[in-house]
Amino acid sequence: MEIPKGGYVPRFSARQSAQGRGGQDDRPLPGGEPKHPGIAFSSGPSIAVMPFTNMSPGKNQEFFADGLTEEIIVALSHFQDFRVFGRHSTLRYAERPPSPQEIGRDLGAHYILTGSVRRNMKTIRVSAQLLDSASGECLWTGTYDRDLAATNILRVQDDITKCVTSMIADSYGVVPRRLARESLGKRPTKLGTYEAVLHFHHYNKCIDQKSFLKARRELQCAVEVDPDYARAWAMLAELYCDDYAFEFTAASARLEKAFELAGKSVALDPMSQHARFAMAYVHFHRGEKALFIDQIEQAIALNPNAAYILGFSGWLMVLAGEWERGLFIMAEGESLNPYHPDWFHLAPYLHAYNQEDYARALAIANRINMPDLFWAPLLRASALGRLGRTEKARAALEEAVRLRPDLQTRCREIIGRLVKVEDLARRFHQGLQAAGVAG
């Protein structure tokens, strides 16, 4: 588009470019060659939300189906990297919907969300399905039954919207988990910017040095390719925070670097939930509690449907001693998407430990299945030490020391990297002393 010199009327013309239709990147999604021939891909997944069908006895319930469709479209659009096709694009398919493959080719959508609504006087049932537009495979189905006598229709609509969007688009939702599995086997030279994000989420499930180094390398490549990618800068900041907490490398000034990267992310996109969360994470590690709480509340407000960010935010609040608020937010996140990393169990463990319920703390610690993370046996060792089960406590401590050899000399410092409540950190260390820790 250009304005001719001396004129006011814009002139439009087509231009050829290396980018595909609609100005989107033609790179394939994870898995090698494009799975959708002829479709121009963006750097992240795209989804077409079809109008939900009213299956109720009367036509007068179509307003709810239409409203739910719109709410889901809006909620999905709050998830960064997701491209959402709304009703203006899909309404034409309402009467006689074509196959998922046809919709995918027509719109350039990787995924199709369909659904139906059935309502009577007392209850409402919403069913939703997520389809792969290339194969037509059904990737996920959800059915939600709600009692209208117990709440109003708008609250029901909001509740179902949160559940559907979080299950699909959250960091550990159906789509990111599927794409992550496909991406992990690809050569580094084949990776795109969104796939760097997927490797970050894979690291967050494992919390080990190998996946940390790979995620950091891919995110550094991503910001070189796209220096305006605020989310990648935010995730790099989180990795430097984790390097401070777990010391995967011998780097110095990790928190200073994390603060710099988080600041860059916020400057690029002040409305990015991930940018605000990264800044909150830096303030948490720096012991700046008021600033941490302010940033974490801003992050939550930017997308309350993001289950992983909700859960992680609550987790940090618990570790900072904000017990009631933190546990409530964690529960909200887990209600939206119960799929979360095992290290989330640290927060309820510390809550039980703080209440001197060591048997419950041990039961929670036993749920953690992360063989490369020293914190898992460390939690068991402290609870067992408090319960007087010395032999098992020593065995657990030996396992932790094998994973983190400097625990015996730096135990107090290492605990303090995550547990920010001083009295709780002191009592946790006492439990480890009963298990035989020296430092």
CSV table of C-alpha atoms in Angstrom, one decimal:
chain,number,residue,atom,x,y,z
A,1,MET,CA,0.0,0.0,0.0
A,2,GLU,CA,1.4,3.4,-0.9
A,3,ILE,CA,0.3,7.0,-1.1
A,4,PRO,CA,1.3,8.6,-4.4
A,5,LYS,CA,3.3,11.8,-4.1
A,6,GLY,CA,0.9,14.8,-4.1
A,7,GLY,CA,-2.2,12.6,-3.6
A,8,TYR,CA,-4.3,11.4,-0.8
A,9,VAL,CA,-5.8,8.2,-2.2
A,10,PRO,CA,-3.9,5.0,-1.3
A,11,ARG,CA,-2.9,2.6,-4.0
A,12,PHE,CA,-2.9,-1.1,-3.3
A,13,SER,CA,-0.9,-3.7,-5.2
A,14,ALA,CA,0.2,-7.3,-4.6
A,15,ARG,CA,3.8,-8.1,-4.0
A,16,GLN,CA,5.8,-11.4,-4.0
A,17,SER,CA,7.7,-12.3,-0.9
A,18,ALA,CA,9.4,-15.2,0.8
A,19,GLN,CA,6.5,-15.4,3.2
A,20,GLY,CA,3.4,-17.3,2.4
A,21,ARG,CA,-0.2,-16.4,2.0
A,22,GLY,CA,-1.4,-13.8,4.5
A,23,GLY,CA,2.2,-12.8,5.3
A,24,GLN,CA,2.7,-15.9,7.4
A,25,ASP,CA,5.8,-18.0,7.7
A,26,ASP,CA,5.9,-21.0,5.4
A,27,ARG,CA,8.0,-23.1,7.8
A,28,PRO,CA,6.4,-26.4,8.8
A,29,LEU,CA,5.3,-27.3,12.3
A,30,PRO,CA,7.3,-30.0,14.2
A,31,GLY,CA,7.6,-33.3,12.5
A,32,GLY,CA,9.7,-32.5,9.4
A,33,GLU,CA,7.9,-31.8,6.1
A,34,PRO,CA,4.6,-29.8,6.2
A,35,LYS,CA,1.6,-32.0,7.2
A,36,HIS,CA,-0.8,-29.6,5.5
A,37,PRO,CA,0.3,-29.2,1.8
A,38,GLY,CA,-0.6,-25.8,0.4
A,39,ILE,CA,-1.1,-24.1,3.8
A,40,ALA,CA,1.1,-21.2,4.9
A,41,PHE,CA,2.1,-21.8,8.5
A,42,SER,CA,2.7,-19.2,11.2
A,43,SER,CA,5.4,-19.7,13.8
A,44,GLY,CA,2.9,-21.2,16.2
A,45,PRO,CA,-0.3,-23.3,15.9
A,46,SER,CA,-3.5,-21.9,14.4
A,47,ILE,CA,-7.0,-23.0,15.3
A,48,ALA,CA,-10.4,-22.4,13.7
A,49,VAL,CA,-13.3,-22.3,16.1
A,50,MET,CA,-16.5,-23.5,14.4
A,51,PRO,CA,-19.9,-22.1,15.6
A,52,PHE,CA,-21.2,-24.3,18.4
A,53,THR,CA,-24.3,-26.1,17.4
A,54,ASN,CA,-27.5,-25.7,19.4
A,55,MET,CA,-28.9,-29.2,20.1
A,56,SER,CA,-31.6,-28.0,22.5
A,57,PRO,CA,-35.3,-28.7,21.9
A,58,GLY,CA,-36.0,-25.0,21.1
A,59,LYS,CA,-34.2,-22.5,18.8
A,60,ASN,CA,-34.4,-19.9,21.5
A,61,GLN,CA,-31.1,-21.3,23.0
A,62,GLU,CA,-29.0,-20.4,20.1
A,63,PHE,CA,-27.9,-17.3,21.9
A,64,PHE,CA,-26.0,-19.4,24.4
A,65,ALA,CA,-24.2,-21.4,21.7
A,66,ASP,CA,-23.3,-18.2,19.8
A,67,GLY,CA,-22.1,-16.5,23.0
A,68,LEU,CA,-20.0,-19.5,24.1
A,69,THR,CA,-18.4,-19.6,20.7
A,70,GLU,CA,-17.4,-16.0,20.9
A,71,GLU,CA,-16.1,-16.3,24.5
A,72,ILE,CA,-13.9,-19.3,23.5
A,73,ILE,CA,-12.5,-17.3,20.6
A,74,VAL,CA,-11.6,-14.4,22.8
A,75,ALA,CA,-10.1,-16.6,25.5
A,76,LEU,CA,-8.0,-18.5,23.0
A,77,SER,CA,-6.7,-15.3,21.5
A,78,HIS,CA,-5.1,-14.5,24.9
A,79,PHE,CA,-2.7,-17.4,24.6
A,80,GLN,CA,0.4,-16.0,22.9
A,81,ASP,CA,1.6,-17.8,19.8
A,82,PHE,CA,-1.9,-19.1,19.0
A,83,ARG,CA,-3.5,-17.8,15.9
A,84,VAL,CA,-7.3,-18.0,16.1
A,85,PHE,CA,-9.8,-17.9,13.3
A,86,GLY,CA,-13.1,-16.6,14.6
A,87,ARG,CA,-16.8,-16.7,13.5
A,88,HIS,CA,-16.2,-14.2,10.7
A,89,SER,CA,-14.1,-16.9,9.1
A,90,THR,CA,-16.0,-20.0,10.0
A,91,LEU,CA,-19.7,-18.9,10.0
A,92,ARG,CA,-20.0,-19.9,6.3
A,93,TYR,CA,-19.5,-23.5,7.3
A,94,ALA,CA,-22.3,-23.5,9.9
A,95,GLU,CA,-25.0,-25.0,7.7
A,96,ARG,CA,-23.0,-27.7,5.9
A,97,PRO,CA,-19.6,-28.0,7.5
A,98,PRO,CA,-17.0,-29.6,5.1
A,99,SER,CA,-14.4,-32.0,6.2
A,100,PRO,CA,-11.6,-30.9,8.6
A,101,GLN,CA,-9.1,-31.2,5.7
A,102,GLU,CA,-11.1,-28.8,3.6
A,103,ILE,CA,-11.4,-26.2,6.4
A,104,GLY,CA,-7.7,-26.6,7.1
A,105,ARG,CA,-6.8,-26.0,3.4
A,106,ASP,CA,-9.2,-23.2,3.0
A,107,LEU,CA,-8.2,-21.2,6.2
A,108,GLY,CA,-4.7,-22.4,6.8
A,109,ALA,CA,-5.7,-23.8,10.2
A,110,HIS,CA,-3.9,-26.6,11.9
A,111,TYR,CA,-6.7,-27.5,14.3
A,112,ILE,CA,-10.5,-27.3,14.2
A,113,LEU,CA,-12.6,-26.9,17.4
A,114,THR,CA,-16.2,-27.9,17.1
A,115,GLY,CA,-18.9,-28.3,19.8
A,116,SER,CA,-22.6,-28.5,20.7
A,117,VAL,CA,-24.9,-27.2,23.4
A,118,ARG,CA,-27.9,-29.0,24.8
A,119,ARG,CA,-30.0,-27.3,27.4
A,120,ASN,CA,-33.2,-28.0,29.3
A,121,MET,CA,-34.9,-26.3,32.2
A,122,LYS,CA,-32.5,-27.5,34.9
A,123,THR,CA,-29.2,-28.5,33.2
A,124,ILE,CA,-26.9,-27.7,30.3
A,125,ARG,CA,-24.5,-30.0,28.5
A,126,VAL,CA,-21.6,-28.7,26.4
A,127,SER,CA,-19.5,-31.0,24.3
A,128,ALA,CA,-16.3,-30.0,22.5
A,129,GLN,CA,-13.9,-31.7,20.1
A,130,LEU,CA,-10.5,-30.8,18.8
A,131,LEU,CA,-9.6,-32.2,15.4
A,132,ASP,CA,-6.4,-32.3,13.5
A,133,SER,CA,-7.1,-30.6,10.1
A,134,ALA,CA,-4.6,-32.7,8.2
A,135,SER,CA,-5.8,-36.2,9.3
A,136,GLY,CA,-9.2,-35.5,10.7
A,137,GLU,CA,-8.1,-37.3,13.9
A,138,CYS,CA,-10.0,-36.3,17.0
A,139,LEU,CA,-7.3,-35.2,19.5
A,140,TRP,CA,-9.4,-34.4,22.5
A,141,THR,CA,-13.1,-34.4,23.6
A,142,GLY,CA,-14.6,-32.8,26.6
A,143,THR,CA,-18.1,-32.9,28.0
A,144,TYR,CA,-19.3,-30.4,30.6
A,145,ASP,CA,-22.6,-30.9,32.5
A,146,ARG,CA,-23.7,-28.0,34.7
A,147,ASP,CA,-26.7,-27.5,37.0
A,148,LEU,CA,-28.5,-24.3,36.1
A,149,ALA,CA,-30.3,-24.3,39.4
A,150,ALA,CA,-27.0,-23.8,41.3
A,151,THR,CA,-25.7,-20.9,39.2
A,152,ASN,CA,-26.6,-18.4,36.5
A,153,ILE,CA,-26.1,-19.0,32.8
A,154,LEU,CA,-23.3,-16.4,32.4
A,155,ARG,CA,-21.2,-18.1,35.1
A,156,VAL,CA,-21.7,-21.4,33.4
A,157,GLN,CA,-20.5,-19.9,30.1
A,158,ASP,CA,-17.4,-18.4,31.7
A,159,ASP,CA,-16.6,-21.7,33.6
A,160,ILE,CA,-16.8,-23.8,30.5
A,161,THR,CA,-14.8,-21.3,28.4
A,162,LYS,CA,-12.0,-21.5,30.9
A,163,CYS,CA,-12.0,-25.3,30.9
A,164,VAL,CA,-12.0,-25.7,27.2
A,165,THR,CA,-9.4,-23.1,26.3
A,166,SER,CA,-7.0,-24.2,29.1
A,167,MET,CA,-7.2,-27.8,28.1
A,168,ILE,CA,-6.4,-26.9,24.5
A,169,ALA,CA,-3.9,-24.0,24.6
A,170,ASP,CA,-2.3,-23.9,28.0
A,171,SER,CA,1.5,-24.5,28.1
A,172,TYR,CA,0.7,-28.1,28.9
A,173,GLY,CA,-2.5,-28.3,27.0
A,174,VAL,CA,-3.4,-30.8,24.2
A,175,VAL,CA,-1.8,-28.8,21.3
A,176,PRO,CA,1.5,-27.8,22.9
A,177,ARG,CA,2.0,-31.4,24.3
A,178,ARG,CA,1.4,-32.9,20.9
A,179,LEU,CA,3.7,-30.5,19.1
A,180,ALA,CA,6.4,-30.9,21.8
A,181,ARG,CA,6.5,-34.7,21.2
A,182,GLU,CA,7.0,-34.1,17.5
A,183,SER,CA,9.6,-31.4,18.0
A,184,LEU,CA,11.9,-33.2,20.3
A,185,GLY,CA,13.2,-35.6,17.6
A,186,LYS,CA,14.1,-32.8,15.1
A,187,ARG,CA,17.6,-31.6,14.3
A,188,PRO,CA,18.4,-28.2,15.9
A,189,THR,CA,18.9,-26.6,12.4
A,190,LYS,CA,15.2,-27.5,11.7
A,191,LEU,CA,13.7,-25.7,14.7
A,192,GLY,CA,11.6,-22.6,14.4
A,193,THR,CA,10.9,-20.0,17.0
A,194,TYR,CA,7.8,-21.6,18.4
A,195,GLU,CA,9.6,-24.9,18.7
A,196,ALA,CA,12.1,-23.2,21.0
A,197,VAL,CA,9.1,-22.5,23.3
A,198,LEU,CA,8.2,-26.2,23.2
A,199,HIS,CA,11.7,-27.1,24.3
A,200,PHE,CA,11.3,-24.7,27.2
A,201,HIS,CA,8.2,-26.5,28.3
A,202,HIS,CA,9.9,-29.8,28.0
A,203,TYR,CA,12.7,-28.6,30.2
A,204,ASN,CA,10.1,-27.5,32.8
A,205,LYS,CA,8.8,-31.0,33.0
A,206,CYS,CA,12.3,-32.5,33.6
A,207,ILE,CA,14.3,-29.8,35.3
A,208,ASP,CA,17.6,-31.3,34.4
A,209,GLN,CA,20.9,-30.0,33.0
A,210,LYS,CA,20.6,-31.5,29.6
A,211,SER,CA,17.1,-30.2,28.8
A,212,PHE,CA,18.1,-26.8,30.4
A,213,LEU,CA,21.0,-26.3,28.1
A,214,LYS,CA,19.0,-27.3,25.0
A,215,ALA,CA,16.1,-25.0,25.9
A,216,ARG,CA,18.5,-22.1,26.5
A,217,ARG,CA,20.3,-22.7,23.2
A,218,GLU,CA,17.1,-22.9,21.2
A,219,LEU,CA,15.7,-19.8,22.8
A,220,GLN,CA,18.9,-17.8,22.2
A,221,CYS,CA,18.6,-18.9,18.5
A,222,ALA,CA,14.9,-17.8,18.5
A,223,VAL,CA,15.7,-14.2,19.7
A,224,GLU,CA,18.5,-13.9,17.1
A,225,VAL,CA,16.0,-14.9,14.4
A,226,ASP,CA,13.2,-12.7,15.9
A,227,PRO,CA,14.6,-10.1,18.3
A,228,ASP,CA,11.1,-8.7,18.9
A,229,TYR,CA,9.8,-12.1,20.3
A,230,ALA,CA,8.9,-11.0,23.8
A,231,ARG,CA,7.9,-14.4,25.0
A,232,ALA,CA,11.3,-15.9,24.1
A,233,TRP,CA,13.1,-13.2,26.0
A,234,ALA,CA,10.9,-13.9,29.0
A,235,MET,CA,11.6,-17.6,28.9
A,236,LEU,CA,15.3,-16.9,28.7
A,237,ALA,CA,14.9,-14.8,31.9
A,238,GLU,CA,13.2,-17.7,33.6
A,239,LEU,CA,16.0,-20.0,32.6
A,240,TYR,CA,18.6,-17.7,34.2
A,241,CYS,CA,16.5,-17.7,37.3
A,242,ASP,CA,16.5,-21.5,37.3
A,243,ASP,CA,20.2,-21.5,36.8
A,244,TYR,CA,20.5,-19.4,40.0
A,245,ALA,CA,18.3,-21.8,41.9
A,246,PHE,CA,19.8,-25.1,40.6
A,247,GLU,CA,23.2,-24.1,39.3
A,248,PHE,CA,23.2,-26.0,36.0
A,249,THR,CA,26.2,-23.9,34.9
A,250,ALA,CA,29.1,-22.0,36.5
A,251,ALA,CA,27.8,-18.7,35.2
A,252,SER,CA,28.0,-15.6,37.4
A,253,ALA,CA,25.6,-12.8,37.8
A,254,ARG,CA,22.6,-15.0,36.8
A,255,LEU,CA,20.0,-12.8,38.5
A,256,GLU,CA,21.4,-9.6,37.0
A,257,LYS,CA,21.2,-11.3,33.5
A,258,ALA,CA,17.7,-12.5,34.3
A,259,PHE,CA,16.6,-9.0,35.3
A,260,GLU,CA,18.0,-7.6,32.0
A,261,LEU,CA,16.2,-10.2,29.9
A,262,ALA,CA,12.9,-9.8,31.7
A,263,GLY,CA,13.1,-6.0,31.4
A,264,LYS,CA,13.7,-6.4,27.6
A,265,SER,CA,10.6,-8.7,27.4
A,266,VAL,CA,8.4,-6.2,29.3
A,267,ALA,CA,9.7,-3.3,27.1
A,268,LEU,CA,8.8,-5.2,23.9
A,269,ASP,CA,5.3,-6.2,25.1
A,270,PRO,CA,4.1,-4.7,28.4
A,271,MET,CA,0.8,-6.7,28.0
A,272,SER,CA,2.6,-10.0,27.7
A,273,GLN,CA,1.7,-12.4,30.6
A,274,HIS,CA,5.0,-14.2,30.2
A,275,ALA,CA,7.0,-11.0,30.4
A,276,ARG,CA,5.2,-10.0,33.6
A,277,PHE,CA,5.7,-13.4,35.0
A,278,ALA,CA,9.4,-13.5,34.2
A,279,MET,CA,9.8,-10.1,36.0
A,280,ALA,CA,7.9,-11.5,39.0
A,281,TYR,CA,10.2,-14.6,39.0
A,282,VAL,CA,13.3,-12.4,39.1
A,283,HIS,CA,11.9,-10.3,42.0
A,284,PHE,CA,11.1,-13.6,43.9
A,285,HIS,CA,14.7,-14.7,43.7
A,286,ARG,CA,16.0,-11.3,44.6
A,287,GLY,CA,13.9,-11.3,47.7
A,288,GLU,CA,11.9,-8.3,46.7
A,289,LYS,CA,8.5,-9.5,47.9
A,290,ALA,CA,6.4,-6.4,47.3
A,291,LEU,CA,7.6,-6.1,43.7
A,292,PHE,CA,7.2,-9.8,43.2
A,293,ILE,CA,3.5,-9.8,44.4
A,294,ASP,CA,2.7,-6.7,42.2
A,295,GLN,CA,4.1,-8.3,39.1
A,296,ILE,CA,2.6,-11.8,39.7
A,297,GLU,CA,-0.9,-10.3,40.2
A,298,GLN,CA,-0.4,-8.4,36.9
A,299,ALA,CA,0.6,-11.6,35.2
A,300,ILE,CA,-2.4,-13.5,36.5
A,301,ALA,CA,-4.8,-10.7,35.4
A,302,LEU,CA,-3.5,-10.7,31.8
A,303,ASN,CA,-4.8,-14.2,31.2
A,304,PRO,CA,-6.6,-16.0,34.1
A,305,ASN,CA,-7.3,-19.0,31.8
A,306,ALA,CA,-3.6,-19.9,31.5
A,307,ALA,CA,-3.5,-22.9,33.9
A,308,TYR,CA,0.3,-23.3,34.0
A,309,ILE,CA,1.0,-19.7,34.7
A,310,LEU,CA,-1.7,-19.7,37.4
A,311,GLY,CA,-0.2,-22.8,39.0
A,312,PHE,CA,3.4,-21.5,38.9
A,313,SER,CA,2.3,-18.2,40.3
A,314,GLY,CA,0.5,-19.8,43.2
A,315,TRP,CA,3.6,-22.1,43.7
A,316,LEU,CA,5.9,-19.1,44.0
A,317,MET,CA,3.4,-17.4,46.4
A,318,VAL,CA,3.5,-20.4,48.7
A,319,LEU,CA,7.3,-20.5,48.6
A,320,ALA,CA,7.2,-16.8,49.6
A,321,GLY,CA,4.9,-17.5,52.5
A,322,GLU,CA,1.6,-16.3,51.0
A,323,TRP,CA,0.0,-19.6,51.9
A,324,GLU,CA,-3.8,-19.0,51.5
A,325,ARG,CA,-3.6,-16.9,48.3
A,326,GLY,CA,-0.9,-19.2,46.8
A,327,LEU,CA,-2.7,-22.4,47.4
A,328,PHE,CA,-6.0,-21.0,46.1
A,329,ILE,CA,-4.4,-19.9,42.8
A,330,MET,CA,-2.7,-23.2,42.4
A,331,ALA,CA,-6.0,-25.0,42.9
A,332,GLU,CA,-7.6,-22.7,40.3
A,333,GLY,CA,-4.9,-23.6,37.8
A,334,GLU,CA,-5.1,-27.3,38.4
A,335,SER,CA,-8.9,-27.2,38.1
A,336,LEU,CA,-8.5,-25.8,34.6
A,337,ASN,CA,-5.8,-28.3,33.5
A,338,PRO,CA,-4.8,-31.1,35.9
A,339,TYR,CA,-1.7,-31.8,33.7
A,340,HIS,CA,1.2,-30.1,35.5
A,341,PRO,CA,4.9,-30.8,36.3
A,342,ASP,CA,5.6,-32.9,39.3
A,343,TRP,CA,7.6,-30.2,41.0
A,344,PHE,CA,4.3,-28.4,41.6
A,345,HIS,CA,4.1,-30.8,44.6
A,346,LEU,CA,6.7,-28.7,46.5
A,347,ALA,CA,4.2,-26.1,47.5
A,348,PRO,CA,1.6,-28.3,49.2
A,349,TYR,CA,4.6,-30.2,50.7
A,350,LEU,CA,5.9,-27.0,52.3
A,351,HIS,CA,2.4,-26.1,53.5
A,352,ALA,CA,2.0,-29.5,55.2
A,353,TYR,CA,5.6,-29.2,56.6
A,354,ASN,CA,4.8,-25.7,58.0
A,355,GLN,CA,1.8,-27.2,59.8
A,356,GLU,CA,4.1,-29.9,61.2
A,357,ASP,CA,2.1,-32.6,59.4
A,358,TYR,CA,5.2,-34.5,58.4
A,359,ALA,CA,3.4,-37.7,57.5
A,360,ARG,CA,1.3,-35.7,54.9
A,361,ALA,CA,4.4,-33.9,53.7
A,362,LEU,CA,6.1,-37.3,53.1
A,363,ALA,CA,3.1,-38.6,51.2
A,364,ILE,CA,3.2,-35.6,48.9
A,365,ALA,CA,7.0,-35.9,48.4
A,366,ASN,CA,6.5,-39.6,47.3
A,367,ARG,CA,4.3,-38.4,44.4
A,368,ILE,CA,7.3,-36.6,42.8
A,369,ASN,CA,8.7,-38.6,40.0
A,370,MET,CA,11.7,-36.6,38.8
A,371,PRO,CA,14.8,-38.9,39.1
A,372,ASP,CA,17.3,-36.2,38.1
A,373,LEU,CA,16.1,-33.5,40.5
A,374,PHE,CA,17.8,-33.5,43.9
A,375,TRP,CA,14.9,-31.7,45.6
A,376,ALA,CA,12.7,-34.9,45.3
A,377,PRO,CA,14.9,-37.0,47.7
A,378,LEU,CA,15.7,-34.0,49.7
A,379,LEU,CA,12.1,-33.4,50.6
A,380,ARG,CA,11.7,-37.1,51.6
A,381,ALA,CA,14.8,-36.9,53.7
A,382,SER,CA,13.6,-33.9,55.7
A,383,ALA,CA,10.2,-35.4,56.4
A,384,LEU,CA,11.6,-38.8,57.3
A,385,GLY,CA,14.0,-37.1,59.6
A,386,ARG,CA,11.2,-35.3,61.4
A,387,LEU,CA,9.3,-38.6,61.7
A,388,GLY,CA,12.2,-40.2,63.3
A,389,ARG,CA,12.7,-42.7,60.5
A,390,THR,CA,16.5,-42.2,60.5
A,391,GLU,CA,17.6,-45.0,58.3
A,392,LYS,CA,15.3,-44.2,55.4
A,393,ALA,CA,16.1,-40.5,55.9
A,394,ARG,CA,19.8,-41.1,55.5
A,395,ALA,CA,19.2,-43.2,52.4
A,396,ALA,CA,17.1,-40.4,50.9
A,397,LEU,CA,19.8,-37.8,51.8
A,398,GLU,CA,22.5,-40.0,50.1
A,399,GLU,CA,20.4,-40.0,47.0
A,400,ALA,CA,20.1,-36.2,47.1
A,401,VAL,CA,23.8,-35.8,47.6
A,402,ARG,CA,24.6,-38.1,44.7
A,403,LEU,CA,22.6,-35.7,42.5
A,404,ARG,CA,23.9,-32.5,44.2
A,405,PRO,CA,27.3,-33.3,45.8
A,406,ASP,CA,27.7,-29.9,47.5
A,407,LEU,CA,24.6,-30.3,49.6
A,408,GLN,CA,26.6,-31.4,52.6
A,409,THR,CA,28.5,-28.1,52.7
A,410,ARG,CA,26.0,-25.7,51.2
A,411,CYS,CA,22.7,-27.1,52.4
A,412,ARG,CA,21.3,-23.9,54.1
A,413,GLU,CA,22.2,-21.8,51.1
A,414,ILE,CA,20.7,-24.2,48.6
A,415,ILE,CA,17.4,-24.4,50.5
A,416,GLY,CA,17.2,-20.7,50.7
A,417,ARG,CA,17.3,-20.4,46.9
A,418,LEU,CA,13.7,-21.6,46.9
A,419,VAL,CA,12.2,-21.5,50.4
A,420,LYS,CA,11.9,-17.8,51.2
A,421,VAL,CA,10.2,-18.2,54.6
A,422,GLU,CA,13.2,-18.1,57.0
A,423,ASP,CA,11.6,-20.0,59.9
A,424,LEU,CA,10.4,-22.8,57.6
A,425,ALA,CA,13.8,-23.0,55.9
A,426,ARG,CA,15.4,-23.4,59.4
A,427,ARG,CA,13.0,-26.2,60.4
A,428,PHE,CA,13.4,-27.9,57.1
A,429,HIS,CA,17.2,-27.9,57.6
A,430,GLN,CA,16.7,-29.4,61.1
A,431,GLY,CA,14.9,-32.3,59.5
A,432,LEU,CA,17.8,-32.8,57.2
A,433,GLN,CA,20.2,-32.7,60.2
A,434,ALA,CA,18.3,-35.6,61.7
A,435,ALA,CA,19.0,-37.4,58.3
A,436,GLY,CA,22.7,-36.6,58.7
A,437,VAL,CA,23.4,-33.5,56.7
A,438,ALA,CA,26.5,-31.5,57.8
A,439,GLY,CA,26.2,-28.0,56.2
